[in-house]
Amino acid sequence: MPHLHKRQRNGAAAAASSSSAEQPAAGPSKPSTSSTAATPAHTPRLFAPFRALGHVTDHVPYAMFVHTPQGALATPTVNITTSVGKSWLMWDAARMTLVFAGPDAGAQINALAMTGTEIFASAGARVIKYHRGKETGSYLSPDQSTLGKILIFGDELLVLKEDGTGMLVYDLSSKQLRNQITFHTSFTATQIMHPSTYLNKVLVGSQQGELQLWNVRTCSLIHTFPHPTPTSPSPVTTIVQSPAIDVVGVGYLDGSIRVLDIKHGDLVMQMKIEDGSVAGLAFRMDGPPILASASSTGSLATWDLSKGGRVLHVVRGSHDQSVTGLQWVAGQPLLISSSADNSVKQWLCDSPTANPRILKFRGGHHAPPTCIRYYGEDGKQILTAGRDRSLRYTSVVRDSRSFELSQGSLIKKAIGLGVTVDHLKYPQITSISSSSIRSKDWEDVVTAHADDAVARTWRVQEKRLGPWAFEVEDGIVQTVCVTACGNFALVGSSTGEIRMWNLQSGKERRSFSMTAKADGEKSKKSIQAVTGLVTDALNRTVVASTLEGKIYFFDFHTTALVHAVQLSTSITTLSLNRDSGLLAITCDDLVVRLLDVETRRIVRELRGFKGRILDVVFSPDSRWLIATSLDSTIRTFDIPTGRLVDAFRTASIATSLTFSPTGDFLATAHVDSVGIHLWANKAQFTDVALRHLPEEEDVPEVGLPSVQGLDEDAAIEGIEAIGAPEFTDIYTTPDQLTEGLLTLSLMPRSRWQTLLNLETIKQRNKPKEAPKAPEAAPFFLPTISGLETKFDLSAANGQKDDGDASKSQRLDLGSGWLESEFTKRLTREDEDGEYNAFFEYLKSLPPSTLDMELRSLLSLDHLSSFLSALIGRLRSHRDFEAVQAIMNVFLSVHGDLLIANEELSEKVRLLRDEQGRESKRLRELVGYSLGTLGFLRGT
């Protein structure tokens, strides 16, 4: 791979991608983001943050806006905005495709709100206003306190402080602070809601379980609604407006749901959920008196308010974690929920009392990925396995193509058993190997699972688990490997067992024993775990490593142990670049050793790690090896020199990384992020000065990529070389490498072949009959052809200007003796020189022009000069084939003149001798070259 260069487009492609029950159309997902980087002097030289994918929601509620267009047949447009940490995403609910991605807010987003065209997000000490994904303004906290829940209230923006001590009232248009309300020390605000038809009044819930009605214009407290049980109050977690005026729903931390009439202060009804606290409430707005509730354990429940709050349905395990947002779409039986498990789901009720069924959803990993690997050779998709026990296929190009590989009908089983889906999934994946060569024919992915004796197969094209399960006899599966041809899968166990299965039939084909030495003698049985397993590109060699620090080389076909290498330290993983035959050995002594599979010798030792090495990956051309370690640093080593050429530190530890087969992106997974981060390869865009980095040099810290990219101007500014420019020795090819060689011209072959066959070409293109004279014009005045009618008066003018005509004729006759540019350049050269300038001009002429110039050499001086030019060029050993073609035409045209004039005979003899000498040299050089090539080939 060429030197890596810089492209400052922030963001890493995140693996946790989306899936949908109803396949969404391709989304316009173009989010690419910038992240906080250090000063330019400390910017990583080889990789720049590019994009982060896979985040859908985070731990804060989403915002939803329903736009109803004009017209009786027009359908409403539903947009959903979700928080992804420090930025946000807007989705089109109809197809669950990405519409906009917000930029980095600089702090964790605590709340979101939407209007028709604008989005408001509270982050840190300000509320940021966005329009079409771009920041257009902000509302600042006067005391720099962190802001929390927000509410758009007419022309005002209401914001609660995150600590619940006060509320700020801003003018929505001028962004100025209008009022500030400070609550009593015994009242800590948690929620805010505007009751319908209540002018200038908002209802505020508290940590103490009380509700207070405030007038935001006069900053006065109207009424306080105490908790029903003051001795054991429960904090208010949510407040929502019901379809009935004066009636609101209130959810509490203890799971209680109360429907209150705030006009009279009466309790209308009360319910309670049994599995956690109330995380969300939503009243159905299309007629049926239905209340939906969500719990902190991820369950959804619907309540029939017409029958005193009787529970209708409970959907347990609807989300894997706490629900953070819940809302009915106005006028539709459609319920939308979001959760901290990185998903947004749409639930459809086919009838007023029907059980909500999932309609569409967008999701990703809800636990950090632990193992990521590029799939295929086009660099457009990544396989990711996370702590949530799922295997996902993530598209780097378009996130709507991403999905989770199915493990069966787990949702129905989980509902029947009363457990979550995660409890029924296979154990966490610890190793992934794939080959897309035969992906259309059979299973192409094999995985190893934690503390499991079975390796499982997957088929990406069908998005499901495969039918084969490869079980070892003793111990657990430690590592897996799919051969380059895609026909076989090898499995290594914790007891030293290595077995191979056929992926098409699922039958076992071979087993490799490490209990025999290379010479055939038996040795003591090894009980060390197999930590690495790889095969070469041609299925000739199988390489296995064990925890005791030994590397075994097996013959793929005979399973014989061919060679063994003992290292002085334990081996944790192996990584092979099949194109170059280089094997990266990760060792427990914090050293990565490179072994040449052909020679079976250690060729490089890469040091400098300050913590345990977690993962290593080769660049596609084997030029670099990139490694991540427990010291939260990603290092890049130059393999030819064995030197560290780039290193940068991230805020969280990168647990796994993979390099794109096309060389454009480095993907990383981090210990506290559910996404996969893409880093752009700077070598794709500009030159980077590479130099050796000493171990004692400070490693810069670089912010992780997020979901929103830089502006184009910023991206272009980021494409620049970092550090001192690297010295580049620009090689210019000389006109002739050495005088002992014969140099050909750069003329195309068709040029001099056309010159040799020009007469034949002219005869072939000759017209079959002579052009006919035009018929006489019917009008007696001759005209000149053109756009405008003009009469031809040249005959009349010619009679008056006979004297001038004769003068013009004499000048034309005289001008015929003027020399052409060809003859001027020819006579300008030194007779004993090499005629370099003349031949450069001659080679630039078209064949027809050159032929005409050669035929125009009529004087003896010109013929003599041209003979000298041919002799000089042959002596210089240059332009051999061009000289042969030109000399052929020259002798065929002027051969009779050269014979008839004795003064030219001497130069003709010199030309003959020089031509014979050069032809002999050419035959000798060609014969020598052919003999040398034959000797090297062994023929």
mmCIF file of C-alpha atoms in Angstrom, residues 706-868:
data_model
loop_
_atom_site.group_PDB
_atom_site.id
_atom_site.type_symbol
_atom_site.label_atom_id
_atom_site.label_comp_id
_atom_site.label_asym_id
_atom_site.label_seq_id
_atom_site.Cartn_x
_atom_site.Cartn_y
_atom_site.Cartn_z
ATOM 1 C CA SER A 706 -18.963 10.731 15.384
ATOM 2 C CA VAL A 707 -21.919 10.575 13.016
ATOM 3 C CA GLN A 708 -21.682 14.001 11.385
ATOM 4 C CA GLY A 709 -18.927 14.839 8.881
ATOM 5 C CA LEU A 710 -16.994 18.025 8.412
ATOM 6 C CA ASP A 711 -18.019 20.641 5.908
ATOM 7 C CA GLU A 712 -16.392 20.250 2.526
ATOM 8 C CA ASP A 713 -14.204 23.309 3.092
ATOM 9 C CA ALA A 714 -12.952 21.926 6.373
ATOM 10 C CA ALA A 715 -12.368 18.554 4.799
ATOM 11 C CA ILE A 716 -10.318 20.090 2.004
ATOM 12 C CA GLU A 717 -8.282 22.110 4.464
ATOM 13 C CA GLY A 718 -7.497 18.935 6.332
ATOM 14 C CA ILE A 719 -5.846 17.330 3.332
ATOM 15 C CA GLU A 720 -2.323 18.455 3.919
ATOM 16 C CA ALA A 721 0.994 16.895 4.699
ATOM 17 C CA ILE A 722 1.899 16.702 8.374
ATOM 18 C CA GLY A 723 5.410 17.305 9.645
ATOM 19 C CA ALA A 724 8.533 17.956 7.636
ATOM 20 C CA PRO A 725 8.298 17.010 3.971
ATOM 21 C CA GLU A 726 9.859 13.681 3.196
ATOM 22 C CA PHE A 727 12.824 13.808 0.834
ATOM 23 C CA THR A 728 11.822 12.360 -2.493
ATOM 24 C CA ASP A 729 14.450 11.509 -5.054
ATOM 25 C CA ILE A 730 12.610 12.197 -8.314
ATOM 26 C CA TYR A 731 14.060 9.961 -10.992
ATOM 27 C CA THR A 732 14.064 11.267 -14.541
ATOM 28 C CA THR A 733 14.687 8.738 -17.261
ATOM 29 C CA PRO A 734 17.729 9.792 -19.336
ATOM 30 C CA ASP A 735 17.625 9.843 -23.108
ATOM 31 C CA GLN A 736 19.998 6.887 -23.129
ATOM 32 C CA LEU A 737 20.957 4.703 -20.174
ATOM 33 C CA THR A 738 24.456 3.986 -21.483
ATOM 34 C CA GLU A 739 26.313 4.283 -24.744
ATOM 35 C CA GLY A 740 26.642 0.525 -25.058
ATOM 36 C CA LEU A 741 22.891 0.059 -25.495
ATOM 37 C CA LEU A 742 20.625 0.611 -28.466
ATOM 38 C CA THR A 743 17.758 3.021 -27.752
ATOM 39 C CA LEU A 744 14.477 3.040 -29.653
ATOM 40 C CA SER A 745 12.363 6.101 -30.203
ATOM 41 C CA LEU A 746 9.081 6.878 -28.466
ATOM 42 C CA MET A 747 7.255 7.078 -31.796
ATOM 43 C CA PRO A 748 4.093 4.935 -31.911
ATOM 44 C CA ARG A 749 4.447 1.889 -34.101
ATOM 45 C CA SER A 750 1.607 3.068 -36.310
ATOM 46 C CA ARG A 751 3.511 6.300 -37.098
ATOM 47 C CA TRP A 752 6.474 4.810 -38.897
ATOM 48 C CA GLN A 753 4.406 1.945 -40.395
ATOM 49 C CA THR A 754 2.125 4.565 -41.966
ATOM 50 C CA LEU A 755 5.192 6.368 -43.329
ATOM 51 C CA LEU A 756 6.431 3.178 -44.983
ATOM 52 C CA ASN A 757 3.036 2.404 -46.539
ATOM 53 C CA LEU A 758 1.938 5.942 -47.346
ATOM 54 C CA GLU A 759 1.843 5.359 -51.123
ATOM 55 C CA THR A 760 -0.370 2.311 -50.694
ATOM 56 C CA ILE A 761 -2.695 4.265 -48.404
ATOM 57 C CA LYS A 762 -2.961 7.111 -50.945
ATOM 58 C CA GLN A 763 -3.787 4.705 -53.762
ATOM 59 C CA ARG A 764 -6.440 3.038 -51.645
ATOM 60 C CA ASN A 765 -8.034 6.382 -50.763
ATOM 61 C CA LYS A 766 -7.847 7.774 -54.298
ATOM 62 C CA PRO A 767 -11.272 8.893 -55.645
ATOM 63 C CA LYS A 768 -12.790 6.679 -58.335
ATOM 64 C CA GLU A 769 -13.642 9.567 -60.709
ATOM 65 C CA ALA A 770 -12.553 13.184 -61.156
ATOM 66 C CA PRO A 771 -14.707 15.925 -59.623
ATOM 67 C CA LYS A 772 -17.262 17.415 -61.999
ATOM 68 C CA ALA A 773 -17.353 21.107 -62.854
ATOM 69 C CA PRO A 774 -20.439 22.900 -61.487
ATOM 70 C CA GLU A 775 -23.155 23.746 -63.954
ATOM 71 C CA ALA A 776 -23.471 27.358 -65.187
ATOM 72 C CA ALA A 777 -25.637 29.596 -63.034
ATOM 73 C CA PRO A 778 -29.005 30.434 -64.631
ATOM 74 C CA PHE A 779 -28.653 34.110 -63.765
ATOM 75 C CA PHE A 780 -26.297 36.273 -65.825
ATOM 76 C CA LEU A 781 -24.623 37.869 -62.759
ATOM 77 C CA PRO A 782 -22.177 35.475 -61.024
ATOM 78 C CA THR A 783 -22.495 35.242 -57.229
ATOM 79 C CA ILE A 784 -20.226 34.167 -54.351
ATOM 80 C CA SER A 785 -21.471 31.308 -52.173
ATOM 81 C CA GLY A 786 -22.148 32.254 -48.554
ATOM 82 C CA LEU A 787 -24.801 33.279 -46.065
ATOM 83 C CA GLU A 788 -25.299 36.627 -47.763
ATOM 84 C CA THR A 789 -25.849 37.222 -51.486
ATOM 85 C CA LYS A 790 -22.729 38.819 -53.044
ATOM 86 C CA PHE A 791 -21.823 39.309 -56.682
ATOM 87 C CA ASP A 792 -18.507 38.063 -58.054
ATOM 88 C CA LEU A 793 -16.774 41.128 -59.598
ATOM 89 C CA SER A 794 -13.308 39.628 -59.799
ATOM 90 C CA ALA A 795 -13.415 39.457 -63.612
ATOM 91 C CA ALA A 796 -14.119 43.160 -63.926
ATOM 92 C CA ASN A 797 -11.476 44.074 -61.347
ATOM 93 C CA GLY A 798 -8.942 41.835 -63.068
ATOM 94 C CA GLN A 799 -9.145 43.827 -66.295
ATOM 95 C CA LYS A 800 -8.234 47.036 -64.458
ATOM 96 C CA ASP A 801 -5.428 45.573 -62.356
ATOM 97 C CA ASP A 802 -3.410 43.585 -64.851
ATOM 98 C CA GLY A 803 -0.230 45.268 -63.704
ATOM 99 C CA ASP A 804 -0.770 44.309 -60.108
ATOM 100 C CA ALA A 805 -1.557 40.732 -61.096
ATOM 101 C CA SER A 806 1.708 40.311 -62.939
ATOM 102 C CA LYS A 807 3.544 41.777 -59.969
ATOM 103 C CA SER A 808 1.810 39.321 -57.629
ATOM 104 C CA GLN A 809 2.736 36.453 -59.933
ATOM 105 C CA ARG A 810 6.411 37.402 -59.868
ATOM 106 C CA LEU A 811 6.379 37.532 -56.047
ATOM 107 C CA ASP A 812 4.807 34.057 -55.842
ATOM 108 C CA LEU A 813 7.431 32.618 -58.147
ATOM 109 C CA GLY A 814 10.157 34.082 -56.018
ATOM 110 C CA SER A 815 8.656 32.817 -52.792
ATOM 111 C CA GLY A 816 8.813 29.247 -54.064
ATOM 112 C CA TRP A 817 12.589 29.212 -53.423
ATOM 113 C CA LEU A 818 12.203 29.968 -49.706
ATOM 114 C CA GLU A 819 13.435 27.223 -47.358
ATOM 115 C CA SER A 820 10.952 25.272 -45.235
ATOM 116 C CA GLU A 821 11.256 24.792 -41.482
ATOM 117 C CA PHE A 822 12.451 21.259 -42.153
ATOM 118 C CA THR A 823 15.454 22.336 -44.230
ATOM 119 C CA LYS A 824 16.224 25.238 -41.876
ATOM 120 C CA ARG A 825 16.518 22.901 -38.891
ATOM 121 C CA LEU A 826 18.510 20.423 -40.978
ATOM 122 C CA THR A 827 21.175 22.909 -42.131
ATOM 123 C CA ARG A 828 21.364 24.488 -38.655
ATOM 124 C CA GLU A 829 22.829 21.326 -37.076
ATOM 125 C CA ASP A 830 26.524 20.497 -36.720
ATOM 126 C CA GLU A 831 27.544 18.093 -39.476
ATOM 127 C CA ASP A 832 29.505 15.885 -37.040
ATOM 128 C CA GLY A 833 26.890 16.087 -34.249
ATOM 129 C CA GLU A 834 24.007 13.810 -33.218
ATOM 130 C CA TYR A 835 21.203 15.973 -34.696
ATOM 131 C CA ASN A 836 19.127 15.789 -31.476
ATOM 132 C CA ALA A 837 16.996 18.898 -32.075
ATOM 133 C CA PHE A 838 16.383 18.016 -35.732
ATOM 134 C CA PHE A 839 15.199 14.477 -34.969
ATOM 135 C CA GLU A 840 12.915 15.659 -32.165
ATOM 136 C CA TYR A 841 11.239 17.976 -34.701
ATOM 137 C CA LEU A 842 11.184 15.233 -37.318
ATOM 138 C CA LYS A 843 9.449 12.754 -34.947
ATOM 139 C CA SER A 844 6.741 15.310 -34.187
ATOM 140 C CA LEU A 845 5.657 15.580 -37.861
ATOM 141 C CA PRO A 846 2.679 13.579 -39.138
ATOM 142 C CA PRO A 847 3.587 10.821 -41.630
ATOM 143 C CA SER A 848 2.141 12.691 -44.618
ATOM 144 C CA THR A 849 4.030 15.903 -43.769
ATOM 145 C CA LEU A 850 7.278 14.023 -43.217
ATOM 146 C CA ASP A 851 6.872 12.241 -46.543
ATOM 147 C CA MET A 852 6.328 15.571 -48.308
ATOM 148 C CA GLU A 853 9.422 17.082 -46.649
ATOM 149 C CA LEU A 854 11.568 14.138 -47.699
ATOM 150 C CA ARG A 855 10.374 14.440 -51.318
ATOM 151 C CA SER A 856 11.109 18.189 -51.240
ATOM 152 C CA LEU A 857 14.865 17.646 -50.759
ATOM 153 C CA LEU A 858 15.918 18.551 -54.322
ATOM 154 C CA SER A 859 19.260 20.339 -53.957
ATOM 155 C CA LEU A 860 22.519 18.439 -53.520
ATOM 156 C CA ASP A 861 23.341 20.426 -50.363
ATOM 157 C CA HIS A 862 20.117 19.327 -48.723
ATOM 158 C CA LEU A 863 20.659 15.697 -49.734
ATOM 159 C CA SER A 864 24.185 15.791 -48.340
ATOM 160 C CA SER A 865 23.004 17.319 -45.074
ATOM 161 C CA PHE A 866 20.281 14.707 -44.670
ATOM 162 C CA LEU A 867 22.790 11.885 -45.264
ATOM 163 C CA SER A 868 24.969 13.393 -42.515
#
